[in-house]
Amino acid sequence: MLERDQPLAIYMEGNAIGFPAKMGHGVIRYSPNPIACVIDSTRAGQEMRTLASLPRAVPIVSSVGEARALGAEVLVLGTAPGGGLVPPEWYPAIDEAVAVGMSVLNGLHDRLAPRYPNLAPGQWIWDVRVEPPGLQPAEGRARFLTNRRLLMIGTDMAVGKMTSGLEIHRVARQRGIKAEFVATGQIGITVTGRGIPLDAIRLDFAGGAVEAEVLRYADAELVVIEGQGSLIHPASSANLPLLRGAFPTHLVLCHRAGQKSLRRSEELIIPPLREVIQLYELVGEACGVFPRPKTVAVALNTFETTATEADEACRAIEGELGIPCVDPVRHGADRLVDAVMA
Amino acid sequence: MLERDQPLAIYMEGNAIGFPAKMGHGVIRYSPNPIACVIDSTRAGQEMRTLASLPRAVPIVSSVGEARALGAEVLVLGTAPGGGLVPPEWYPAIDEAVAVGMSVLNGLHDRLAPRYPNLAPGQWIWDVRVEPPGLQPAEGRARFLTNRRLLMIGTDMAVGKMTSGLEIHRVARQRGIKAEFVATGQIGITVTGRGIPLDAIRLDFAGGAVEAEVLRYADAELVVIEGQGSLIHPASSANLPLLRGAFPTHLVLCHRAGQKSLRRSEELIIPPLREVIQLYELVGEACGVFPRPKTVAVALNTFETTATEADEACRAIEGELGIPCVDPVRHGADRLVDAVMA
């Protein structure tokens, strides 16, 4: 499947920036692969580092043909359309990519593989968001592990749970800590090369899928589990299988600086962070049936603020909660790792 | 598909009684269909009413041939093997049933339909536990409804959530209340003829599946939602999509009289009922983001106790919690309906 030296072209037609671009930006930020280009004909000639404040310079081109000419071997579908299915207007580009010999990485709910039964040797279609075979219901076995298991939790969707988790994992490794990362979404799977597409797994097996990944890393000192959604979000059901599958010992709360309500609806006001933390911990311990996970830090997404505002926001939260608060992208994840390993 | 006058044969080989028999017993207790027989060669010649204290007299036979001779038109797979898949040793009986023209109702996770592509007119294979097409993620729309929505919650799996919910639904209807029942498991779907196999639905769509069923009954005065699993059970992830999909206004806690720990593991002690109730309500309201559901009664499963013990157990819980507690099978569901409609 995906090899680490294969250059990627990220298909983001019409959406190189903005909310649906999360997948593409995550891949640019974290994939170890070379990235040949982004495809977005509405922004051809521009460049992603300046356009979206990303850490890599990636040119934007207008077509699959240009991407291929730049050496791209894999087409990554890099935006999330409403409904989570491949829009019909994408198919000409995908068809063209397959026709010229490119592989395709698809993180949407559709299965593209059946559409392309005749592939060249080495060419593949990876439908990341399909339930893997052989899953079992959870059995609660992760609670008997003796290592540290950190679940990234959030006040909303798309507040930085994957990013913060990857930064913690990276810094922990740099320090020589035996740390592993359990990806639970299509972006995390794409950039780490393995994991479970939690939202595409049948409910009966969702906790068991998390449990199997966590047990796989029983020897690690620290297992960082990518969080999904939020306990206070009406569309999100992921935190129960995450809490019961992983039985985290530690939690880090992810939040966007200054965000007052859920992105979904202004009427859904985000409660005080202390209450959100308490809710996660109460669900985790389930009236004392299980050990209570401990929230040890806040990872604050300050992307939309100035450096001064970011520092002030972190200090305010530290004063409110009495635990460290940093933006791991802006400030580094050292204090988060300190808090988890303390 | 299943019509209400089709006689059923319930396949329970080796398990006409005992824990795996839940599906078969539920169908015998609640299906409006005639039931020709149970198939269990280890108990052939016995009879289910006396054997399992069920409300209907159902003979036990040893083979599909005998079932067919008794007029059975549909083979219902009536036990739940470990792992939830059809054991290989069942296939000869299923093959025989299909060969003699019977339809098959399968509530296990496998799909049997592809195995039997050539069916006679009117013959069908209904794989109940397969995600229905066209689902969407939840949008939190049920919270805007103005009717009563009752979610059955529990201290464990298999403590009587479906049974109690069906009894409440039946009594409410008898009183002329416009009540609907949302089945969320294979037994409920089998006996009501529709519903959603929640545990077979992808996580991203689980809440949305509940929401769609609840919105479908927006005109009902009372919607009873069949609960699944338990918030305090390590293998259960169902209560988050149930709470977020249905946004219940009312809860009824189901519990088995005298049960001290989860059936799964003696080490998992069931907390005081007051704490379990509080946990469900806290998750439901999510720090005040959503309206708090109110637990108005306890449905106590007293199947394993004497009448005197049952009455004492109910009185003890009423004294402890200050809300009505009855066994709806033993005492009737009137006081539960009173509590929900108050």
XYZ file of C-alpha atoms in Angstrom:
684
model
C 0.000 0.000 0.000
C 1.236 3.533 0.663
C 5.025 3.682 0.856
C 6.824 6.512 2.537
C 8.668 7.721 -0.549
C 5.628 7.991 -2.825
C 4.868 11.613 -3.784
C 1.281 12.650 -3.079
C -1.084 14.906 -4.983
C -3.850 16.172 -2.736
C -7.156 16.665 -4.490
C -8.865 19.717 -2.941
C -10.802 21.149 -5.886
C -12.485 24.382 -4.791
C -11.487 23.855 -1.153
C -7.725 24.310 -0.695
C -8.629 26.465 2.300
C -11.604 26.469 4.641
C -13.320 23.993 6.930
C -13.664 21.075 4.449
C -9.876 21.209 3.909
C -9.033 19.522 7.233
C -7.937 16.244 5.621
C -5.648 17.927 3.092
C -4.094 20.262 5.634
C -3.543 17.402 8.067
C -1.756 15.383 5.411
C 0.426 18.349 4.432
C 1.256 19.020 8.063
C 1.979 15.466 9.198
C 2.534 13.048 6.326
C 6.109 11.795 6.065
C 5.583 11.452 2.298
C 6.797 14.017 -0.237
C 3.895 16.149 -1.431
C 4.037 17.002 -5.112
C 1.132 19.419 -5.175
C -2.417 20.298 -4.261
C -5.010 20.194 -7.051
C -7.461 23.115 -6.901
C -8.113 24.808 -10.227
C -9.684 27.800 -8.458
C -6.335 28.583 -6.809
C -3.834 27.237 -9.362
C -0.505 29.049 -9.211
C -0.808 29.828 -5.522
C 1.071 27.973 -2.794
C -0.180 26.274 0.368
C 2.373 27.450 2.935
C 1.346 31.065 2.601
C -2.271 30.371 1.694
C -3.016 28.195 4.723
C -0.105 28.849 7.110
C 1.198 25.316 6.748
C 4.755 24.203 7.496
C 5.488 22.959 3.970
C 5.679 24.709 0.617
C 3.255 22.921 -1.700
C 2.363 24.267 -5.147
C -1.264 24.353 -6.272
C -2.012 23.078 -9.774
C -5.219 22.783 -11.718
C -5.290 19.217 -13.016
C -4.321 15.599 -12.513
C -2.137 15.866 -15.615
C -0.061 18.629 -14.051
C 0.168 16.676 -10.798
C 1.431 13.641 -12.660
C 4.000 15.797 -14.462
C 5.256 16.894 -11.025
C 5.866 13.255 -10.137
C 2.756 12.514 -8.063
C 2.142 8.781 -7.646
C -0.820 8.871 -5.258
C -3.999 10.941 -5.440
C -5.233 11.709 -1.908
C -8.831 12.919 -1.668
C -8.191 15.886 0.577
C -11.473 17.575 1.412
C -14.570 16.491 3.312
C -17.765 17.216 1.373
C -21.064 17.412 3.243
C -22.487 13.931 3.707
C -19.067 12.306 3.545
C -19.527 10.752 0.098
C -17.495 11.339 -3.069
C -19.283 14.046 -5.097
C -20.022 12.941 -8.686
C -18.006 15.841 -10.101
C -14.818 14.386 -8.592
C -14.990 11.196 -10.623
C -13.482 12.509 -13.878
C -10.329 13.514 -11.979
C -10.175 10.225 -10.068
C -10.774 8.249 -13.256
C -7.987 10.172 -14.960
C -5.583 9.565 -12.075
C -6.248 5.829 -12.175
C -5.963 5.810 -15.967
C -2.496 7.384 -15.854
C -1.371 4.824 -13.266
C -1.733 6.712 -9.996
C -2.895 5.041 -6.796
C -5.785 6.574 -4.829
C -6.184 7.127 -1.106
C -9.829 7.707 -0.187
C -10.896 8.743 3.310
C -14.581 9.215 2.496
C -17.298 6.694 3.304
C -17.629 5.323 -0.262
C -15.660 2.363 -1.475
C -13.750 3.271 -4.612
C -11.923 -0.047 -5.001
C -14.853 -1.833 -6.702
C -14.952 0.927 -9.335
C -11.406 0.174 -10.442
C -11.002 -3.604 -10.651
C -8.185 -3.515 -13.222
C -5.064 -1.950 -11.758
C -1.450 -2.106 -12.839
C 1.103 -3.946 -10.663
C 1.878 -1.755 -7.636
C -1.158 0.439 -8.230
C -3.780 0.406 -5.459
C -7.005 1.984 -4.238
C -6.978 2.358 -0.446
C -10.437 2.955 0.990
C -9.240 3.971 4.431
C -12.685 4.412 5.940
C -13.896 0.843 5.749
C -14.301 -1.433 8.761
C -11.347 -3.810 8.978
C -12.170 -7.540 9.104
C -12.015 -9.707 12.208
C -13.168 -7.232 14.858
C -14.766 -8.357 18.119
C -16.880 -6.502 20.695
C -14.879 -4.850 23.478
C -14.156 -6.900 26.568
C -12.850 -4.173 28.845
C -9.352 -5.644 28.783
C -7.510 -2.328 28.433
C -8.314 -1.488 32.044
C -5.901 -4.186 33.205
C -2.925 -2.617 31.404
C -0.339 -0.885 33.553
C 0.998 1.666 31.054
C -0.079 5.258 30.448
C -2.938 5.649 28.003
C -3.706 9.193 26.946
C -7.008 9.945 25.231
C -7.297 13.302 23.508
C -10.729 14.767 24.290
C -12.367 17.907 22.986
C -14.978 20.593 23.410
C -15.976 20.256 19.750
C -15.093 18.492 16.546
C -12.037 19.789 14.675
C -10.390 21.614 17.581
C -6.995 19.908 17.310
C -7.263 16.484 18.947
C -5.265 14.699 16.244
C -2.716 17.482 15.885
C -2.125 17.736 19.622
C -1.906 13.974 19.968
C 0.624 13.702 17.156
C 2.729 16.485 18.694
C 2.689 14.788 22.094
C 3.638 11.493 20.458
C 6.480 13.126 18.517
C 7.952 14.953 21.501
C 7.647 11.864 23.702
C 9.563 9.839 21.120
C 12.217 12.541 20.868
C 12.735 12.146 24.596
C 13.255 8.417 24.212
C 9.891 7.481 25.693
C 8.466 4.337 24.129
C 5.332 6.000 22.784
C 2.769 4.796 20.254
C -0.068 6.593 18.485
C -3.461 5.021 17.804
C -5.035 6.789 14.839
C -8.829 6.645 14.871
C -9.723 8.790 11.856
C -8.907 8.913 8.183
C -6.340 11.701 8.490
C -4.478 10.035 11.326
C -4.497 6.738 9.447
C -3.229 8.410 6.288
C -0.316 10.126 7.997
C 0.668 7.250 10.309
C -0.025 4.416 7.882
C -2.278 2.455 10.230
C -5.153 2.775 12.703
C -8.903 2.306 12.782
C -11.564 4.348 10.967
C -13.687 4.518 14.103
C -16.687 6.262 12.602
C -16.975 3.592 9.897
C -17.019 0.696 12.355
C -20.272 -0.929 13.424
C -21.323 0.178 16.894
C -21.022 -3.331 18.350
C -17.353 -3.455 17.345
C -16.265 0.167 17.830
C -15.008 -0.270 21.390
C -13.401 -3.578 20.484
C -11.534 -1.968 17.597
C -10.051 0.625 19.963
C -9.284 -2.065 22.526
C -7.434 -4.220 19.982
C -5.199 -1.302 18.943
C -4.461 -0.365 22.540
C -3.676 -3.969 23.519
C -1.368 -4.203 20.520
C 0.784 -1.556 22.189
C 0.658 -3.049 25.683
C 4.457 -2.799 25.884
C 4.543 0.936 25.173
C 5.111 3.313 28.068
C 2.667 5.774 26.573
C -0.141 5.128 24.114
C -1.671 8.295 22.665
C -5.190 7.651 21.384
C -6.508 10.097 18.795
C -9.852 11.405 20.009
C -12.954 11.967 17.909
C -15.848 14.367 18.255
C -17.021 15.555 21.647
C -19.227 14.304 24.465
C -21.175 17.553 24.238
C -21.759 17.386 20.465
C -25.167 16.122 19.321
C -23.751 14.265 16.299
C -20.881 12.544 18.083
C -21.013 9.037 19.545
C -17.295 8.266 19.524
C -16.274 9.003 23.080
C -17.983 6.028 24.669
C -16.150 3.413 22.561
C -12.950 5.440 23.011
C -13.289 5.553 26.803
C -14.373 1.910 27.126
C -11.992 0.567 24.506
C -8.883 2.372 25.759
C -9.661 2.916 29.457
C -7.398 5.963 29.378
C -5.394 6.778 32.465
C -4.881 10.365 31.303
C -6.875 12.901 29.314
C -5.805 16.104 27.576
C -8.643 18.472 26.730
C -8.437 20.158 23.329
C -10.202 23.459 22.787
C -10.072 26.381 20.376
C -9.122 29.698 21.974
C -12.082 31.999 22.206
C -14.639 29.530 20.859
C -17.912 30.095 22.705
C -20.301 27.679 21.020
C -20.204 24.562 18.911
C -19.389 25.215 15.290
C -22.534 23.245 14.453
C -24.872 25.681 16.146
C -24.407 28.966 17.977
C -27.169 27.975 20.345
C -25.033 25.120 21.715
C -22.857 27.029 24.183
C -19.632 25.345 25.295
C -19.837 24.957 29.097
C -16.978 26.021 31.399
C -13.980 23.787 30.653
C -13.983 22.514 34.222
C -17.455 21.058 33.688
C -16.526 19.495 30.367
C -13.513 17.840 31.987
C -15.654 16.559 34.833
C -18.171 15.058 32.404
C -15.474 13.105 30.552
C -13.995 11.852 33.806
C -17.415 10.862 35.192
C -18.263 8.896 32.066
C -14.810 7.339 32.184
C -15.164 6.098 35.742
C -18.877 5.215 35.440
C -19.787 5.691 39.118
C -16.547 4.065 40.206
C -16.999 0.859 38.217
C -13.770 1.737 36.380
C -10.707 3.777 37.400
C -11.178 7.510 36.892
C -9.025 9.021 34.132
C -7.247 12.228 35.085
C -7.222 15.319 32.910
C -3.681 16.654 33.177
C -3.505 19.483 30.636
C -5.294 21.572 28.032
C -4.123 21.790 24.418
C -5.349 25.118 23.124
C -5.717 25.742 19.406
C -4.648 29.387 19.032
C -4.320 29.346 15.247
C -6.665 32.315 14.855
C -5.034 34.528 17.506
C -1.884 36.618 17.830
C 1.045 35.367 19.889
C 0.144 37.717 22.718
C -3.491 36.677 22.701
C -2.438 33.028 22.651
C -0.224 33.431 25.692
C -2.944 35.300 27.536
C -5.541 32.671 26.678
C -3.282 29.894 27.973
C -2.542 31.770 31.188
C -6.234 32.391 31.761
C -7.061 28.703 31.405
C -4.170 27.699 33.642
C -5.473 30.092 36.268
C -8.978 28.718 35.921
C -8.125 25.018 35.973
C -4.763 24.757 37.693
C -3.270 22.518 34.992
C -0.859 23.365 32.151
C -2.306 24.885 28.989
C -0.305 25.337 25.790
C -0.816 25.367 22.058
C 1.380 22.438 21.021
C 1.753 23.819 17.485
C 2.763 27.284 18.652
C 4.505 26.540 21.943
C 5.598 22.939 21.482
C 4.209 19.937 23.327
C 6.871 19.677 26.035
C 4.672 20.774 28.900
C 1.924 18.424 27.735
C 4.361 15.506 27.747
C 5.627 16.601 31.169
C 2.072 16.578 32.490
C 1.272 13.142 31.090
C 4.529 11.533 32.248
C 4.568 13.182 35.699
C -41.186 -9.840 4.087
C -42.548 -11.240 7.343
C -46.343 -11.245 7.394
C -48.292 -11.438 10.601
C -50.030 -14.718 9.816
C -46.896 -16.703 8.933
C -46.198 -19.486 11.463
C -42.676 -19.391 12.874
C -40.277 -22.170 13.818
C -37.653 -20.927 16.237
C -34.286 -22.581 15.837
C -32.732 -22.946 19.314
C -30.701 -26.142 18.971
C -29.154 -26.974 22.353
C -30.308 -23.672 23.865
C -34.086 -23.634 24.325
C -33.379 -22.310 27.809
C -30.510 -20.300 29.233
C -28.825 -16.988 28.512
C -28.305 -17.430 24.730
C -32.072 -18.035 24.373
C -33.010 -14.360 24.756
C -33.958 -13.917 21.084
C -36.165 -17.002 20.998
C -37.899 -16.209 24.266
C -38.473 -12.611 23.197
C -40.100 -13.748 19.974
C -42.309 -16.256 21.810
C -43.315 -13.625 24.332
C -43.989 -10.729 21.964
C -44.357 -11.791 18.340
C -47.887 -11.406 16.989
C -47.179 -14.343 14.643
C -48.340 -17.898 15.326
C -45.444 -20.003 16.579
C -45.448 -23.550 15.252
C -42.607 -24.868 17.371
C -39.128 -24.515 18.768
C -36.403 -26.720 17.268
C -34.038 -28.148 19.906
C -33.282 -31.846 19.515
C -31.872 -31.985 23.059
C -35.316 -31.120 24.453
C -37.662 -32.566 21.817
C -41.046 -33.517 23.239
C -40.929 -30.857 25.936
C -42.884 -27.610 25.806
C -41.730 -24.006 26.190
C -44.429 -22.581 28.462
C -43.491 -24.836 31.345
C -39.812 -25.119 30.431
C -39.146 -21.371 30.325
C -42.180 -19.817 32.055
C -43.374 -18.195 28.855
C -46.924 -17.044 28.177
C -47.462 -19.300 25.145
C -47.550 -23.071 24.758
C -44.975 -23.954 22.101
C -43.963 -27.558 21.367
C -40.291 -28.453 20.987
C -39.354 -30.650 18.023
C -36.054 -32.041 16.867
C -35.825 -31.139 13.187
C -36.727 -28.746 10.398
C -38.772 -31.537 8.812
C -40.997 -31.810 11.877
C -41.318 -28.023 12.033
C -42.416 -27.926 8.415
C -44.956 -30.679 9.104
C -46.393 -28.452 11.856
C -46.946 -25.713 9.270
C -43.911 -23.510 9.948
C -43.220 -21.086 7.096
C -40.377 -19.076 8.623
C -37.238 -20.285 10.397
C -36.194 -17.735 13.036
C -32.635 -18.122 14.343
C -33.465 -17.913 18.022
C -30.266 -18.070 20.041
C -27.227 -15.810 20.328
C -23.973 -17.746 20.010
C -20.770 -16.220 21.362
C -19.277 -13.878 18.776
C -22.637 -13.195 17.174
C -21.982 -15.200 14.004
C -23.878 -18.211 12.653
C -22.072 -21.355 13.887
C -21.140 -23.726 11.024
C -23.165 -26.553 12.567
C -26.376 -24.571 12.038
C -26.034 -24.494 8.265
C -27.423 -27.966 7.501
C -30.685 -27.013 9.241
C -30.839 -23.609 7.545
C -30.045 -25.159 4.168
C -32.806 -27.710 4.703
C -35.321 -25.031 5.675
C -34.552 -23.035 2.540
C -34.667 -26.195 0.415
C -38.183 -27.046 1.630
C -39.345 -23.505 0.863
C -39.191 -21.811 4.257
C -38.131 -18.189 4.680
C -35.370 -17.327 7.169
C -35.159 -14.511 9.708
C -31.575 -13.983 10.863
C -30.695 -11.615 13.700
C -26.987 -12.470 13.810
C -24.251 -10.341 12.270
C -23.721 -12.547 9.188
C -25.558 -11.973 5.962
C -27.344 -15.138 4.906
C -29.071 -13.678 1.849
C -26.015 -14.045 -0.445
C -25.870 -17.763 0.419
C -29.342 -18.351 -0.988
C -29.632 -16.452 -4.269
C -32.330 -18.714 -5.739
C -35.543 -18.421 -3.778
C -39.110 -19.319 -4.665
C -41.709 -16.553 -5.131
C -42.682 -15.262 -1.674
C -39.680 -16.893 -0.024
C -37.189 -14.495 1.598
C -34.059 -14.274 3.735
C -34.278 -11.314 6.134
C -30.904 -10.362 7.579
C -32.277 -8.084 10.263
C -28.922 -6.988 11.614
C -27.624 -5.132 8.587
C -27.302 -1.363 8.372
C -30.206 0.073 6.396
C -29.312 2.267 3.399
C -29.550 6.048 3.307
C -28.567 6.910 6.875
C -27.085 10.279 7.816
C -25.117 11.434 10.871
C -27.264 12.790 13.708
C -28.071 16.484 13.691
C -29.529 16.832 17.163
C -32.982 17.520 15.762
C -34.889 15.352 18.244
C -34.254 17.900 20.984
C -36.650 20.310 19.281
C -39.584 17.881 19.460
C -42.299 18.652 21.990
C -43.584 15.127 22.670
C -42.567 12.649 25.382
C -39.617 10.470 24.458
C -38.880 7.633 26.849
C -35.532 5.866 26.664
C -35.247 2.572 28.508
C -31.886 2.484 30.302
C -30.263 -0.304 32.265
C -27.738 -1.386 34.841
C -26.580 -4.223 32.570
C -27.290 -5.927 29.292
C -30.300 -8.261 29.203
C -32.101 -6.899 32.264
C -35.451 -6.252 30.560
C -35.167 -2.982 28.626
C -37.011 -4.282 25.558
C -39.607 -6.185 27.564
C -40.355 -3.235 29.827
C -40.499 -0.858 26.884
C -42.906 -3.102 24.989
C -45.137 -3.421 28.063
C -45.201 0.353 28.549
C -46.009 0.802 24.863
C -48.803 -1.781 25.020
C -50.434 -0.344 28.132
C -50.159 3.208 26.804
C -51.922 2.139 23.612
C -54.623 0.369 25.601
C -55.281 3.680 27.320
C -55.697 5.416 23.987
C -52.383 7.240 24.172
C -50.813 7.727 20.753
C -47.667 5.750 21.511
C -44.971 4.367 19.215
C -42.110 1.970 19.846
C -38.655 2.346 18.304
C -36.995 -1.069 18.194
C -33.205 -0.875 18.250
C -32.235 -4.557 18.403
C -32.902 -7.702 16.441
C -35.552 -9.046 18.815
C -37.475 -5.805 18.923
C -37.306 -5.535 15.140
C -38.479 -9.123 14.728
C -41.503 -8.717 16.962
C -42.512 -5.226 15.823
C -41.658 -5.651 12.152
C -39.455 -2.551 11.922
C -36.704 -0.617 13.682
C -32.949 -0.205 13.486
C -30.260 -2.790 14.291
C -28.276 -0.223 16.256
C -25.255 -2.379 17.001
C -24.790 -3.138 13.296
C -24.787 0.518 12.248
C -21.548 2.380 11.619
C -20.670 4.674 14.501
C -20.959 7.823 12.377
C -24.568 6.980 11.571
C -25.753 5.344 14.806
C -27.146 8.518 16.366
C -28.640 9.561 13.044
C -30.431 6.228 12.711
C -32.066 6.729 16.114
C -32.876 10.330 15.266
C -34.572 9.377 11.992
C -36.828 6.841 13.738
C -37.731 9.292 16.485
C -38.482 12.088 13.999
C -40.655 9.676 12.047
C -42.935 9.544 15.084
C -42.919 13.283 15.785
C -46.728 13.235 15.949
C -46.866 10.568 18.657
C -47.613 11.647 22.217
C -45.154 9.086 23.536
C -42.232 7.462 21.747
C -40.719 4.528 23.641
C -37.137 3.900 22.544
C -35.764 0.421 23.195
C -32.510 0.777 25.105
C -29.333 -1.214 24.526
C -26.515 -2.200 26.837
C -25.505 -0.016 29.748
C -23.392 3.078 30.359
C -21.507 1.125 33.023
C -20.766 -1.910 30.817
C -17.284 -2.083 29.274
C -18.531 -3.591 25.997
C -21.432 -1.213 25.430
C -21.284 1.958 23.332
C -24.979 2.282 22.526
C -26.166 4.803 25.069
C -24.459 7.816 23.542
C -26.142 7.473 20.125
C -29.403 6.653 21.927
C -29.225 9.747 24.139
C -28.075 12.064 21.326
C -30.306 10.574 18.665
C -33.514 10.551 20.729
C -32.899 13.339 23.270
C -35.230 11.539 25.666
C -37.374 13.605 27.968
C -37.925 10.638 30.286
C -35.900 7.614 31.376
C -36.971 4.367 33.029
C -34.158 2.412 34.651
C -34.255 -1.352 34.162
C -32.546 -3.609 36.685
C -32.644 -7.229 37.761
C -33.735 -7.768 41.367
C -30.834 -8.790 43.537
C -28.175 -8.478 40.842
C -24.991 -7.186 42.472
C -22.472 -7.190 39.634
C -22.416 -7.221 35.862
C -23.098 -10.613 34.376
C -19.864 -10.140 32.405
C -17.653 -10.031 35.464
C -18.273 -10.342 39.195
C -15.594 -7.758 39.791
C -17.719 -5.084 38.083
C -20.044 -4.138 40.943
C -23.268 -2.353 40.026
C -23.215 1.027 41.818
C -26.182 2.291 43.857
C -29.102 2.842 41.461
C -29.219 6.515 42.383
C -25.694 6.954 41.022
C -26.449 5.042 37.842
C -29.491 7.242 37.238
C -27.438 10.364 37.834
C -24.791 9.234 35.345
C -27.363 8.721 32.586
C -28.949 12.091 33.285
C -25.572 13.864 33.372
C -24.548 12.377 30.035
C -27.970 13.266 28.665
C -27.734 16.916 29.623
C -23.995 17.241 28.877
C -23.248 20.059 31.344
C -26.496 21.789 30.465
C -25.888 21.921 26.713
C -29.057 19.842 26.287
C -32.211 19.482 28.420
C -31.793 17.000 31.267
C -33.866 13.821 30.910
C -35.747 12.798 34.039
C -35.752 9.262 35.390
C -39.332 8.672 36.499
C -39.471 4.985 37.440
C -37.620 1.698 37.803
C -38.647 -1.452 35.934
C -37.440 -4.352 38.045
C -36.937 -7.773 36.511
C -38.079 -10.140 39.292
C -38.244 -13.272 37.149
C -35.963 -15.188 39.497
C -37.744 -14.248 42.743
C -40.963 -15.213 44.527
C -43.944 -12.873 44.500
C -43.216 -11.813 48.058
C -39.558 -11.171 47.340
C -40.517 -9.209 44.237
C -42.869 -6.948 46.162
C -40.271 -6.387 48.851
C -37.583 -5.594 46.300
C -39.820 -3.025 44.611
C -40.740 -1.402 47.921
C -37.089 -1.196 48.909
C -36.160 0.578 45.681
C -39.123 2.931 45.969
C -37.981 3.814 49.469
C -34.436 4.370 48.280
C -35.202 6.446 45.190
C -38.630 7.947 45.790
C -39.956 6.909 42.370
C -42.269 4.035 41.398
C -40.727 0.589 40.968
C -42.608 -2.361 39.493
C -41.938 -5.473 37.465
C -44.026 -4.753 34.364
C -44.283 -8.466 33.537
C -45.412 -9.442 37.020
C -47.277 -6.337 38.161
C -48.270 -4.744 34.863
C -46.896 -1.511 33.448
C -49.647 0.820 34.620
C -47.608 2.639 37.216
C -44.760 3.047 34.727
C -47.119 4.621 32.207
C -48.552 6.826 34.956
C -45.057 8.017 35.821
C -44.118 8.786 32.220
C -47.382 10.565 31.393
C -47.610 12.524 34.672
